[in-house]
PDB file of C-alpha atoms in Angstrom:
ATOM      1  CA  UNK A   1      18.221  -6.259-167.924  1.00 56.00           C
ATOM      2  CA  UNK A   2      21.554  -4.522-167.368  1.00 60.00           C
ATOM      3  CA  UNK A   3      21.637  -3.369-170.983  1.00 59.00           C
ATOM      4  CA  UNK A   4      18.156  -1.970-170.692  1.00 58.00           C
ATOM      5  CA  UNK A   5      19.135   0.029-167.591  1.00 55.00           C
ATOM      6  CA  UNK A   6      22.130   1.516-169.400  1.00 56.00           C
ATOM      7  CA  UNK A   7      19.904   2.467-172.338  1.00 58.00           C
ATOM      8  CA  UNK A   8      17.431   4.268-170.002  1.00 54.00           C
ATOM      9  CA  UNK A   9      20.230   6.118-168.222  1.00 55.00           C
ATOM     10  CA  UNK A  10      21.790   7.262-171.459  1.00 58.00           C
ATOM     11  CA  UNK A  11      18.536   8.509-172.955  1.00 62.00           C
ATOM     12  CA  UNK A  12      17.104  10.090-169.778  1.00 58.00           C
ATOM     13  CA  UNK A  13      17.075  13.894-169.815  1.00 64.00           C
ATOM     14  CA  UNK A  14      19.746  15.611-167.743  1.00 63.00           C
ATOM     15  CA  UNK A  15      18.521  16.778-164.333  1.00 75.00           C
ATOM     16  CA  UNK A  16      19.488  20.137-162.882  1.00 79.00           C
ATOM     17  CA  UNK A  17      19.340  23.793-163.762  1.00 80.00           C
ATOM     18  CA  UNK A  18      21.035  25.389-166.688  1.00 86.00           C
ATOM     19  CA  UNK A  19      23.020  28.599-166.334  1.00 87.00           C
ATOM     20  CA  UNK A  20      20.386  30.512-168.321  1.00 88.00           C
ATOM     21  CA  UNK A  21      17.592  29.322-166.029  1.00 87.00           C
ATOM     22  CA  UNK A  22      19.626  30.274-162.966  1.00 87.00           C
ATOM     23  CA  UNK A  23      20.303  33.757-164.353  1.00 89.00           C
ATOM     24  CA  UNK A  24      16.591  34.274-165.085  1.00 91.00           C
ATOM     25  CA  UNK A  25      15.660  33.334-161.511  1.00 90.00           C
ATOM     26  CA  UNK A  26      18.343  35.650-160.091  1.00 90.00           C
ATOM     27  CA  UNK A  27      17.127  38.484-162.324  1.00 90.00           C
ATOM     28  CA  UNK A  28      13.535  37.988-161.142  1.00 89.00           C
ATOM     29  CA  UNK A  29      14.716  37.983-157.515  1.00 88.00           C
ATOM     30  CA  UNK A  30      16.694  41.203-158.059  1.00 84.00           C
ATOM     31  CA  UNK A  31      13.649  42.913-159.605  1.00 84.00           C
ATOM     32  CA  UNK A  32      11.517  41.862-156.614  1.00 80.00           C
ATOM     33  CA  UNK A  33      14.086  43.221-154.173  1.00 79.00           C
ATOM     34  CA  UNK A  34      14.500  46.526-156.022  1.00 80.00           C
ATOM     35  CA  UNK A  35      10.779  47.197-156.285  1.00 80.00           C
ATOM     36  CA  UNK A  36       9.669  45.489-153.074  1.00 71.00           C
ATOM     37  CA  UNK A  37      12.106  46.991-150.562  1.00 71.00           C
ATOM     38  CA  UNK A  38      10.734  50.563-150.652  1.00 73.00           C
ATOM     39  CA  UNK A  39       7.187  49.274-150.274  1.00 72.00           C
ATOM     40  CA  UNK A  40       8.254  47.140-147.331  1.00 77.00           C
ATOM     41  CA  UNK A  41       9.977  50.156-145.750  1.00 78.00           C
ATOM     42  CA  UNK A  42       6.740  52.156-145.998  1.00 80.00           C
ATOM     43  CA  UNK A  43       4.829  49.332-144.313  1.00 84.00           C
ATOM     44  CA  UNK A  44       7.351  49.251-141.465  1.00 86.00           C
ATOM     45  CA  UNK A  45       7.088  53.050-141.048  1.00 87.00           C
ATOM     46  CA  UNK A  46       3.284  52.834-141.010  1.00 88.00           C
ATOM     47  CA  UNK A  47       3.353  50.078-138.370  1.00 91.00           C
ATOM     48  CA  UNK A  48       5.733  52.072-136.162  1.00 92.00           C
ATOM     49  CA  UNK A  49       3.495  55.125-136.515  1.00 92.00           C
ATOM     50  CA  UNK A  50       0.433  53.099-135.550  1.00 93.00           C
ATOM     51  CA  UNK A  51       2.208  51.565-132.538  1.00 94.00           C
ATOM     52  CA  UNK A  52       3.370  54.985-131.322  1.00 94.00           C
ATOM     53  CA  UNK A  53      -0.106  56.473-131.625  1.00 95.00           C
ATOM     54  CA  UNK A  54      -1.563  53.521-129.721  1.00 95.00           C
ATOM     55  CA  UNK A  55       0.972  54.030-126.911  1.00 96.00           C
ATOM     56  CA  UNK A  56       0.153  57.743-126.672  1.00 96.00           C
ATOM     57  CA  UNK A  57      -3.566  56.989-126.715  1.00 96.00           C
ATOM     58  CA  UNK A  58      -3.000  54.393-123.981  1.00 96.00           C
ATOM     59  CA  UNK A  59      -1.172  56.943-121.831  1.00 96.00           C
ATOM     60  CA  UNK A  60      -4.006  59.443-122.202  1.00 96.00           C
ATOM     61  CA  UNK A  61      -6.618  56.793-121.371  1.00 96.00           C
ATOM     62  CA  UNK A  62      -4.571  55.702-118.353  1.00 97.00           C
ATOM     63  CA  UNK A  63      -4.334  59.280-117.098  1.00 96.00           C
ATOM     64  CA  UNK A  64      -8.071  59.803-117.401  1.00 96.00           C
ATOM     65  CA  UNK A  65      -8.930  56.542-115.642  1.00 96.00           C
ATOM     66  CA  UNK A  66      -6.411  57.177-112.849  1.00 97.00           C
ATOM     67  CA  UNK A  67      -7.714  60.714-112.288  1.00 96.00           C
ATOM     68  CA  UNK A  68     -11.236  59.396-111.790  1.00 96.00           C
ATOM     69  CA  UNK A  69     -10.113  56.428-109.677  1.00 96.00           C
ATOM     70  CA  UNK A  70      -7.806  58.492-107.439  1.00 95.00           C
ATOM     71  CA  UNK A  71     -10.150  61.500-107.331  1.00 96.00           C
ATOM     72  CA  UNK A  72      -7.078  63.630-108.027  1.00 95.00           C
ATOM     73  CA  UNK A  73      -5.356  65.422-110.895  1.00 96.00           C
ATOM     74  CA  UNK A  74      -3.255  63.179-113.148  1.00 96.00           C
ATOM     75  CA  UNK A  75      -0.907  64.674-115.733  1.00 96.00           C
ATOM     76  CA  UNK A  76       0.537  63.491-119.057  1.00 96.00           C
ATOM     77  CA  UNK A  77       3.629  65.363-120.187  1.00 95.00           C
ATOM     78  CA  UNK A  78       6.461  64.922-122.689  1.00 96.00           C
ATOM     79  CA  UNK A  79       9.491  63.401-121.004  1.00 95.00           C
ATOM     80  CA  UNK A  80      12.701  61.627-121.950  1.00 94.00           C
ATOM     81  CA  UNK A  81      12.699  59.773-118.610  1.00 94.00           C
ATOM     82  CA  UNK A  82      12.675  56.358-120.321  1.00 91.00           C
ATOM     83  CA  UNK A  83      16.112  57.068-121.809  1.00 91.00           C
ATOM     84  CA  UNK A  84      17.642  59.458-119.241  1.00 93.00           C
ATOM     85  CA  UNK A  85      16.103  58.230-115.982  1.00 91.00           C
ATOM     86  CA  UNK A  86      15.438  61.836-114.962  1.00 91.00           C
ATOM     87  CA  UNK A  87      11.848  62.420-113.811  1.00 92.00           C
ATOM     88  CA  UNK A  88      10.868  65.735-115.367  1.00 93.00           C
ATOM     89  CA  UNK A  89       8.630  67.152-118.083  1.00 93.00           C
ATOM     90  CA  UNK A  90      10.417  68.139-121.300  1.00 92.00           C
ATOM     91  CA  UNK A  91       9.462  69.873-124.530  1.00 89.00           C
ATOM     92  CA  UNK A  92       8.812  67.117-127.071  1.00 92.00           C
ATOM     93  CA  UNK A  93       6.530  64.055-127.012  1.00 94.00           C
ATOM     94  CA  UNK A  94       8.753  62.417-129.652  1.00 93.00           C
ATOM     95  CA  UNK A  95      11.311  61.804-126.861  1.00 94.00           C
ATOM     96  CA  UNK A  96       8.733  59.952-124.751  1.00 95.00           C
ATOM     97  CA  UNK A  97       6.105  60.815-122.171  1.00 96.00           C
ATOM     98  CA  UNK A  98       5.083  60.015-118.639  1.00 95.00           C
ATOM     99  CA  UNK A  99       1.892  59.844-116.601  1.00 97.00           C
ATOM    100  CA  UNK A 100       2.006  60.982-112.989  1.00 96.00           C
ATOM    101  CA  UNK A 101      -0.327  61.909-110.136  1.00 96.00           C
ATOM    102  CA  UNK A 102      -0.062  65.690-109.842  1.00 92.00           C
ATOM    103  CA  UNK A 103      -2.152  66.834-106.841  1.00 90.00           C
ATOM    104  CA  UNK A 104      -1.003  70.467-107.032  1.00 89.00           C
ATOM    105  CA  UNK A 105      -1.517  70.553-110.851  1.00 87.00           C
ATOM    106  CA  UNK A 106       1.754  72.333-111.539  1.00 89.00           C
ATOM    107  CA  UNK A 107       3.049  69.966-114.244  1.00 87.00           C
ATOM    108  CA  UNK A 108       6.340  69.492-112.397  1.00 90.00           C
ATOM    109  CA  UNK A 109       7.351  66.063-111.121  1.00 92.00           C
ATOM    110  CA  UNK A 110       8.206  66.635-107.461  1.00 91.00           C
ATOM    111  CA  UNK A 111       9.790  63.740-105.533  1.00 87.00           C
ATOM    112  CA  UNK A 112       7.789  62.863-102.447  1.00 85.00           C
ATOM    113  CA  UNK A 113       4.722  64.788-103.668  1.00 89.00           C
ATOM    114  CA  UNK A 114       3.907  63.340-107.085  1.00 92.00           C
ATOM    115  CA  UNK A 115       3.706  59.639-107.937  1.00 94.00           C
ATOM    116  CA  UNK A 116       4.906  58.469-111.360  1.00 95.00           C
ATOM    117  CA  UNK A 117       2.342  56.029-112.707  1.00 96.00           C
ATOM    118  CA  UNK A 118       3.968  55.014-115.997  1.00 96.00           C
ATOM    119  CA  UNK A 119       6.876  56.012-118.238  1.00 96.00           C
ATOM    120  CA  UNK A 120       6.691  55.601-122.026  1.00 96.00           C
ATOM    121  CA  UNK A 121       9.587  55.379-124.475  1.00 95.00           C
ATOM    122  CA  UNK A 122       9.969  57.859-127.286  1.00 92.00           C
ATOM    123  CA  UNK A 123       9.272  57.361-130.955  1.00 93.00           C
ATOM    124  CA  UNK A 124      11.842  55.970-133.411  1.00 91.00           C
ATOM    125  CA  UNK A 125      14.421  58.359-134.861  1.00 90.00           C
ATOM    126  CA  UNK A 126      12.984  60.641-137.530  1.00 89.00           C
ATOM    127  CA  UNK A 127       9.444  60.603-136.119  1.00 92.00           C
ATOM    128  CA  UNK A 128       7.807  63.751-134.757  1.00 92.00           C
ATOM    129  CA  UNK A 129       4.835  64.790-132.639  1.00 93.00           C
ATOM    130  CA  UNK A 130       3.485  68.144-133.784  1.00 91.00           C
ATOM    131  CA  UNK A 131       0.450  70.350-133.618  1.00 88.00           C
ATOM    132  CA  UNK A 132      -2.198  69.766-136.297  1.00 84.00           C
ATOM    133  CA  UNK A 133      -0.590  72.234-138.698  1.00 83.00           C
ATOM    134  CA  UNK A 134       2.817  70.596-138.326  1.00 80.00           C
ATOM    135  CA  UNK A 135       4.417  73.967-137.535  1.00 85.00           C
ATOM    136  CA  UNK A 136       5.896  73.124-134.115  1.00 86.00           C
ATOM    137  CA  UNK A 137       6.686  70.207-131.833  1.00 87.00           C
ATOM    138  CA  UNK A 138       3.895  69.315-129.429  1.00 87.00           C
ATOM    139  CA  UNK A 139       4.854  70.041-125.824  1.00 90.00           C
ATOM    140  CA  UNK A 140       1.485  70.698-124.163  1.00 91.00           C
ATOM    141  CA  UNK A 141       0.926  69.194-120.739  1.00 94.00           C
ATOM    142  CA  UNK A 142      -2.421  67.452-120.314  1.00 94.00           C
ATOM    143  CA  UNK A 143      -4.068  67.600-116.881  1.00 95.00           C
ATOM    144  CA  UNK A 144      -6.977  65.270-116.162  1.00 96.00           C
ATOM    145  CA  UNK A 145      -9.243  66.410-113.368  1.00 95.00           C
ATOM    146  CA  UNK A 146     -11.011  64.075-110.906  1.00 95.00           C
ATOM    147  CA  UNK A 147     -14.188  64.174-113.022  1.00 95.00           C
ATOM    148  CA  UNK A 148     -12.251  62.766-116.026  1.00 94.00           C
ATOM    149  CA  UNK A 149     -12.245  65.996-117.993  1.00 95.00           C
ATOM    150  CA  UNK A 150      -9.255  67.818-119.409  1.00 92.00           C
ATOM    151  CA  UNK A 151     -11.004  71.172-119.967  1.00 86.00           C
ATOM    152  CA  UNK A 152      -9.267  71.720-123.301  1.00 88.00           C
ATOM    153  CA  UNK A 153      -9.271  70.672-126.918  1.00 92.00           C
ATOM    154  CA  UNK A 154      -5.936  69.420-128.181  1.00 92.00           C
ATOM    155  CA  UNK A 155      -4.510  67.588-131.187  1.00 92.00           C
ATOM    156  CA  UNK A 156      -1.204  65.732-131.005  1.00 93.00           C
ATOM    157  CA  UNK A 157      -0.186  64.647-134.497  1.00 93.00           C
ATOM    158  CA  UNK A 158       2.307  61.814-134.894  1.00 94.00           C
ATOM    159  CA  UNK A 159       4.304  62.006-138.128  1.00 91.00           C
ATOM    160  CA  UNK A 160       6.650  59.457-139.651  1.00 88.00           C
ATOM    161  CA  UNK A 161       9.113  59.977-142.481  1.00 86.00           C
ATOM    162  CA  UNK A 162       7.482  59.043-145.797  1.00 74.00           C
ATOM    163  CA  UNK A 163       4.254  57.960-144.070  1.00 67.00           C
ATOM    164  CA  UNK A 164       0.992  59.598-143.321  1.00 82.00           C
ATOM    165  CA  UNK A 165       0.020  61.006-139.963  1.00 89.00           C
ATOM    166  CA  UNK A 166      -2.110  59.770-137.105  1.00 93.00           C
ATOM    167  CA  UNK A 167      -3.566  62.343-134.720  1.00 93.00           C
ATOM    168  CA  UNK A 168      -4.658  61.897-131.139  1.00 94.00           C
ATOM    169  CA  UNK A 169      -7.571  64.306-130.766  1.00 94.00           C
ATOM    170  CA  UNK A 170      -8.619  65.266-127.252  1.00 94.00           C
ATOM    171  CA  UNK A 171     -11.937  67.042-126.717  1.00 93.00           C
ATOM    172  CA  UNK A 172     -12.889  69.375-123.896  1.00 90.00           C
ATOM    173  CA  UNK A 173     -14.566  66.654-121.802  1.00 92.00           C
ATOM    174  CA  UNK A 174     -11.422  64.523-121.902  1.00 91.00           C
ATOM    175  CA  UNK A 175     -12.291  61.880-124.486  1.00 94.00           C
ATOM    176  CA  UNK A 176      -9.505  61.007-126.885  1.00 94.00           C
ATOM    177  CA  UNK A 177      -9.733  59.412-130.299  1.00 95.00           C
ATOM    178  CA  UNK A 178      -7.379  58.511-133.133  1.00 94.00           C
ATOM    179  CA  UNK A 179      -7.805  60.112-136.555  1.00 93.00           C
ATOM    180  CA  UNK A 180      -5.743  59.189-139.629  1.00 90.00           C
ATOM    181  CA  UNK A 181      -4.444  61.749-142.119  1.00 83.00           C
ATOM    182  CA  UNK A 182      -5.857  64.794-140.321  1.00 81.00           C
ATOM    183  CA  UNK A 183      -3.368  67.612-140.540  1.00 77.00           C
ATOM    184  CA  UNK A 184      -0.071  68.432-142.192  1.00 79.00           C
ATOM    185  CA  UNK A 185       3.230  66.870-141.242  1.00 82.00           C
ATOM    186  CA  UNK A 186       6.458  68.770-141.718  1.00 78.00           C
ATOM    187  CA  UNK A 187       9.020  67.381-144.125  1.00 72.00           C
ATOM    188  CA  UNK A 188      10.980  64.855-142.050  1.00 57.00           C
ATOM    189  CA  UNK A 189      14.391  63.455-142.863  1.00 44.00           C
TER     190      UNK A 189
END
């Protein structure tokens, strides 16, 4: 019995991986990384763009609902308050935005007069919010009136580097919707 076991052990094929097999697997892994990483980066950019557009759409919907509920003017404006802590309207939605009750409809956050309803963080570095043509940064203040209307048409286009755009389109009665690939984004770094 012992002799038979030795014979089986000596004739059994060697277990393990040869150097050639290991090199082939490493080469296949390297090819996957080289060709897969850029595609994965584009997916991440697209997801960040979608999340940012959903946050902006949520802010606009919140402003409209609060204006109707409060029977007062509610404003959405670009603001870097999430990062600076300073309650004021700025010039670029890419830095963030805020929603506040604005009874005198002046677009200025006044302590003791206006109530900040929600502050939103800005977009990731390299992202932009532009007009539909992509020629300038979007800085328009949106006022919602007590009847839920905004009394203006407006397009805020969110652009990501190496990704397509998503636009938040606001019609004159105050309804907002998301539209993909509607406009031209500037070349972003």
